[in-house]
XYZ file of C-alpha atoms in Angstrom:
343
model
C 14.903 -3.264 -48.121
C 13.611 -6.602 -47.496
C 10.236 -7.291 -48.993
C 7.284 -8.352 -47.136
C 4.623 -11.281 -48.070
C 1.242 -11.584 -46.566
C -0.553 -15.012 -46.874
C -4.172 -15.274 -46.171
C -5.252 -18.838 -45.478
C -1.899 -19.199 -43.695
C -3.014 -22.494 -41.703
C -3.948 -24.299 -44.733
C -2.042 -26.824 -46.543
C -0.969 -24.519 -49.432
C -0.540 -21.357 -47.224
C 1.784 -23.294 -44.936
C 3.684 -24.627 -47.630
C 4.068 -21.510 -49.487
C 5.418 -20.005 -46.231
C 7.959 -22.944 -46.091
C 8.676 -22.286 -49.611
C 9.360 -18.511 -49.248
C 11.450 -18.966 -45.949
C 13.525 -21.503 -47.585
C 13.883 -19.654 -51.208
C 13.922 -15.950 -50.238
C 14.962 -13.480 -47.804
C 11.267 -12.007 -47.658
C 9.551 -11.504 -44.256
C 6.433 -13.728 -44.003
C 3.156 -12.554 -42.438
C 0.380 -14.911 -42.278
C -3.180 -14.194 -41.466
C -5.347 -16.320 -39.669
C -8.411 -16.102 -37.385
C -7.486 -16.488 -33.751
C -9.393 -20.002 -33.095
C -7.916 -21.645 -36.377
C -5.777 -24.825 -35.665
C -2.163 -24.793 -35.853
C -1.602 -28.185 -37.027
C -0.110 -27.101 -40.155
C 2.194 -24.622 -38.718
C 4.025 -26.680 -35.900
C 7.184 -26.625 -37.840
C 7.108 -22.825 -37.894
C 6.104 -22.064 -34.348
C 9.693 -21.701 -33.168
C 10.368 -19.326 -35.831
C 7.262 -17.290 -35.114
C 7.818 -17.116 -31.350
C 11.512 -16.112 -32.073
C 10.226 -13.347 -34.643
C 12.668 -15.157 -37.399
C 11.333 -13.663 -40.627
C 7.610 -14.888 -39.899
C 4.747 -13.781 -37.863
C 1.196 -13.947 -37.581
C -1.758 -11.241 -38.036
C -4.983 -12.174 -36.536
C -7.911 -10.990 -38.792
C -11.108 -12.341 -40.595
C -11.835 -11.814 -44.268
C -15.347 -10.894 -43.191
C -14.192 -7.958 -41.112
C -13.306 -5.182 -43.242
C -11.737 -2.780 -40.587
C -9.399 -5.644 -39.581
C -8.573 -6.386 -43.165
C -7.912 -2.541 -43.645
C -5.853 -2.179 -40.424
C -3.717 -5.192 -41.591
C -2.862 -3.922 -44.635
C -2.012 -0.345 -43.290
C 0.379 -2.082 -40.704
C 1.818 -4.698 -42.793
C 2.029 -2.941 -46.140
C 3.102 -6.042 -48.102
C 5.006 -6.314 -51.486
C 3.248 -9.405 -52.116
C -0.173 -10.891 -51.036
C -1.025 -14.262 -51.729
C -4.738 -14.555 -51.139
C -5.447 -18.267 -50.403
C -8.055 -18.075 -47.657
C -11.657 -19.591 -48.460
C -14.197 -22.026 -47.352
C -12.481 -24.550 -49.459
C -14.679 -27.673 -49.239
C -17.000 -28.246 -52.041
C -19.161 -30.897 -50.594
C -19.396 -28.815 -47.354
C -20.632 -25.737 -49.381
C -23.831 -27.435 -49.771
C -24.569 -27.486 -46.186
C -23.195 -23.983 -45.497
C -23.902 -22.032 -48.803
C -24.356 -18.668 -47.230
C -21.086 -18.958 -45.165
C -19.326 -20.113 -48.090
C -20.562 -17.334 -50.529
C -19.830 -14.609 -47.717
C -16.426 -15.780 -46.823
C -15.173 -16.470 -50.614
C -16.880 -13.679 -52.403
C -17.336 -10.794 -49.846
C -14.159 -11.664 -48.048
C -12.260 -11.303 -51.042
C -14.124 -8.123 -52.094
C -13.172 -6.864 -48.433
C -9.314 -7.517 -49.291
C -9.304 -6.148 -53.009
C -11.290 -3.068 -51.598
C -9.003 -2.555 -48.931
C -5.969 -2.411 -51.189
C -7.911 -0.013 -53.579
C -8.599 2.337 -51.040
C -4.978 2.368 -49.591
C -3.607 2.667 -53.069
C -5.778 5.667 -53.620
C -4.652 7.173 -49.973
C -0.839 6.841 -50.562
C -0.013 4.553 -53.775
C 0.067 1.284 -51.863
C 0.569 -1.188 -54.879
C 1.352 -4.706 -53.965
C 1.315 -7.784 -56.361
C -1.909 -9.670 -55.472
C -2.379 -13.304 -56.250
C -6.111 -14.406 -56.163
C -6.502 -18.045 -55.588
C -9.501 -19.263 -57.715
C -10.230 -22.724 -58.364
C -10.617 -25.290 -61.454
C -14.299 -25.956 -59.819
C -15.357 -22.871 -61.573
C -15.559 -25.086 -64.730
C -18.035 -27.300 -62.786
C -19.130 -30.274 -64.880
C -16.958 -30.345 -67.832
C -18.099 -32.701 -70.891
C -15.949 -35.739 -71.109
C -13.190 -35.396 -73.335
C -13.131 -31.415 -73.145
C -9.699 -30.044 -72.343
C -10.245 -26.732 -70.289
C -8.335 -23.756 -70.854
C -8.829 -20.141 -69.651
C -11.526 -19.306 -72.131
C -13.738 -22.375 -71.402
C -17.220 -21.349 -69.974
C -17.816 -21.248 -66.389
C -20.320 -23.621 -64.870
C -21.187 -23.635 -61.125
C -21.630 -27.117 -59.737
C -21.664 -26.312 -56.092
C -22.095 -23.214 -53.823
C -18.301 -23.534 -53.596
C -17.581 -23.161 -57.359
C -20.092 -20.341 -57.639
C -18.044 -18.575 -54.693
C -14.940 -19.277 -56.694
C -16.485 -17.693 -59.879
C -17.169 -14.755 -57.922
C -13.575 -14.435 -56.746
C -12.429 -14.992 -59.942
C -14.259 -12.099 -61.576
C -13.368 -9.762 -58.586
C -9.709 -10.483 -59.182
C -9.935 -9.749 -62.811
C -12.027 -6.734 -62.229
C -9.750 -5.016 -59.488
C -7.042 -5.719 -61.967
C -8.734 -4.156 -64.995
C -10.634 -1.380 -63.496
C -7.978 0.027 -60.754
C -4.710 -1.335 -62.129
C -4.088 -3.372 -58.945
C -1.239 -5.891 -59.819
C -3.794 -8.761 -59.678
C -3.280 -12.466 -61.267
C -5.676 -15.260 -60.911
C -4.973 -18.875 -60.686
C -7.485 -21.880 -61.161
C -5.654 -24.535 -59.591
C -6.665 -28.156 -60.325
C -6.689 -31.114 -57.741
C -3.522 -30.706 -55.699
C -2.519 -32.852 -52.705
C 0.408 -34.144 -50.551
C 1.207 -33.929 -46.838
C -1.137 -31.670 -44.738
C -3.940 -32.261 -47.250
C -7.455 -32.016 -45.392
C -9.184 -35.137 -44.871
C -12.330 -33.857 -46.276
C -10.947 -34.281 -49.713
C -11.064 -37.568 -51.696
C -7.627 -38.925 -51.854
C -6.800 -37.489 -48.514
C -9.666 -39.240 -46.968
C -8.671 -42.452 -48.511
C -5.267 -42.154 -47.193
C -6.373 -41.358 -43.927
C -8.728 -44.357 -43.730
C -5.783 -46.770 -44.815
C -3.841 -45.280 -42.100
C -6.629 -45.499 -39.684
C -7.096 -49.414 -40.674
C -3.320 -49.988 -40.506
C -3.265 -48.671 -36.850
C -6.654 -50.671 -35.897
C -8.762 -47.898 -35.387
C -11.336 -48.733 -38.391
C -12.414 -51.912 -39.886
C -10.880 -52.839 -43.231
C -13.452 -50.837 -45.215
C -12.893 -47.566 -46.934
C -15.944 -45.401 -47.551
C -16.126 -43.359 -50.513
C -18.353 -41.121 -52.519
C -18.479 -40.624 -56.295
C -15.775 -42.595 -57.956
C -16.791 -41.918 -61.664
C -14.545 -38.738 -61.594
C -11.536 -38.235 -63.762
C -8.825 -35.571 -62.856
C -5.338 -34.472 -62.812
C -3.387 -34.599 -59.660
C -0.334 -32.181 -58.668
C 1.656 -31.715 -55.727
C 0.809 -28.501 -53.762
C 4.508 -27.867 -53.307
C 4.708 -27.752 -56.722
C 1.890 -25.260 -57.230
C 3.142 -22.716 -54.778
C 6.392 -22.720 -56.795
C 4.303 -21.781 -59.617
C 2.581 -18.918 -57.506
C 6.006 -17.448 -56.535
C 7.068 -17.537 -60.142
C 4.038 -15.768 -61.265
C 4.305 -13.272 -58.641
C 7.808 -12.521 -59.708
C 6.909 -11.896 -63.432
C 3.864 -9.595 -62.020
C 6.107 -7.693 -59.993
C 8.220 -7.127 -63.156
C 5.336 -5.892 -65.063
C 5.328 -9.008 -67.442
C 1.735 -10.268 -66.390
C -1.282 -7.812 -67.204
C -3.338 -6.893 -64.398
C -6.332 -9.309 -63.942
C -4.896 -12.132 -66.036
C -6.006 -15.454 -65.224
C -4.132 -18.930 -65.366
C -4.696 -22.655 -64.983
C -2.307 -24.660 -63.059
C -2.811 -28.261 -62.827
C -1.065 -31.517 -62.920
C -0.453 -33.660 -66.015
C -1.176 -37.130 -64.692
C -4.849 -38.042 -65.064
C -6.271 -40.684 -62.906
C -9.746 -42.156 -62.660
C -10.533 -42.307 -58.770
C -10.625 -45.962 -58.396
C -6.886 -45.725 -59.820
C -5.988 -43.634 -56.909
C -7.567 -45.976 -54.529
C -5.511 -48.930 -55.930
C -2.231 -46.713 -55.887
C -2.551 -45.940 -52.105
C -3.503 -49.429 -51.254
C -0.360 -50.553 -53.146
C 1.550 -48.713 -50.358
C 0.073 -50.767 -47.599
C 0.811 -54.145 -46.155
C -2.825 -54.822 -45.760
C -4.336 -56.782 -48.449
C -7.789 -57.323 -47.140
C -9.067 -53.771 -47.362
C -12.705 -53.294 -49.295
C -14.141 -50.357 -50.454
C -17.750 -49.356 -50.197
C -19.833 -46.557 -51.227
C -21.314 -44.198 -48.546
C -24.295 -42.254 -49.735
C -23.687 -39.523 -47.261
C -20.314 -38.676 -49.130
C -22.064 -38.113 -52.411
C -22.610 -34.503 -53.538
C -25.909 -33.454 -55.148
C -23.888 -32.176 -58.223
C -20.097 -33.349 -58.957
C -17.588 -32.061 -61.306
C -16.622 -35.453 -62.887
C -14.308 -34.685 -65.406
C -11.382 -32.099 -65.081
C -8.677 -32.199 -67.553
C -6.585 -28.766 -68.073
C -4.392 -27.095 -70.454
C -1.387 -25.476 -68.838
C -0.082 -23.869 -71.955
C -0.739 -20.448 -71.082
C 0.949 -20.410 -67.635
C 4.109 -22.286 -69.314
C 4.196 -19.262 -71.592
C 4.756 -16.670 -68.639
C 6.905 -18.895 -66.443
C 9.498 -21.590 -66.529
C 7.589 -24.257 -64.885
C 6.263 -27.672 -64.906
C 5.233 -30.078 -62.291
C 8.349 -32.017 -60.750
C 7.027 -34.079 -57.951
C 5.884 -37.584 -59.334
C 2.191 -38.160 -58.353
C 2.965 -41.584 -56.785
C 5.495 -39.687 -54.367
C 2.727 -37.270 -53.560
C 0.346 -39.922 -52.520
C 2.924 -41.922 -50.784
C 3.856 -38.693 -48.858
C 0.093 -37.971 -48.114
C -0.336 -41.584 -46.477
C 2.615 -41.102 -44.542
C 1.444 -37.803 -43.343
C -1.647 -39.641 -41.785
C 0.629 -42.544 -40.471
C 2.801 -40.165 -38.618
C -0.266 -38.086 -37.099
C -1.638 -41.276 -35.918
C 1.630 -42.270 -34.296
C 1.332 -39.106 -32.476
C -1.713 -39.941 -30.937
C -3.783 -37.443 -33.329
C -6.582 -39.984 -34.317
C -8.593 -38.010 -36.726
C -12.480 -38.298 -36.996
C -13.750 -40.907 -39.485
C -15.563 -38.669 -42.187
């Protein structure tokens, strides 16, 4: 029988690219959970298949509505659940802390509690990937390499919400035997990356400047951060491989994994690399105080040893290609007449 996959956060960069991967690499049926008013920009390449019911469909629900989550689980009964939905913007979380905590913590609890109740009712037993974040480590010390045992340090309402998400994934696995695993993904990017994230807003601004919609000045926030980058398309491959090992019983319930790129950049180096792909040589960079966070995660370097001991995986897409693809994505959007906000 063909297996079913449920993806929460279906309309996001990672959710939509995970759907692309699964449709291309497996014979699974894919169900994407979304709220009815969410933008469809990242799904236009799939709308034909969705309309024709070719192995992919949409289920409208909201993480904050337990009855909708319970109905979705009962009707879909997926073999695999990739829980990617979240309020995922750290800087935005300072402005909407309650919504961030509600969606990411209580929303995750709604999903996991719905799974627990259905498991007790009739043996429902899916593999559940809970997507946490490298932001759980917060403000790491310069030179510190982050592994799965590194102490958490909430540096934003978002990071605190993901600490709660992380613990929920572990708890429901350990307490109720639900086949959960938790990933703490470092900075990931590439095509479809939201423009609220650093490298994407820089790429978007370059594309706007090239098209004549912005003066040749890139506005940025804190540039003192050092972090690794990986392409989200590499990350979804790791998600899939971990889910397969969990299905086979090779991943203990509630296990946690770092997953990050292995190329480290200072943020000014990211700007220089993106600018190297442009024919414009008059672009300047200015700090915009409105783009600064009250607290920032300035240093994020990760140890991928654990995940590599469970799956045969390593990042394959060069970061230079990832950044180039991201810039080309914004160029293509603008050519289509989709002029984005300057934020």
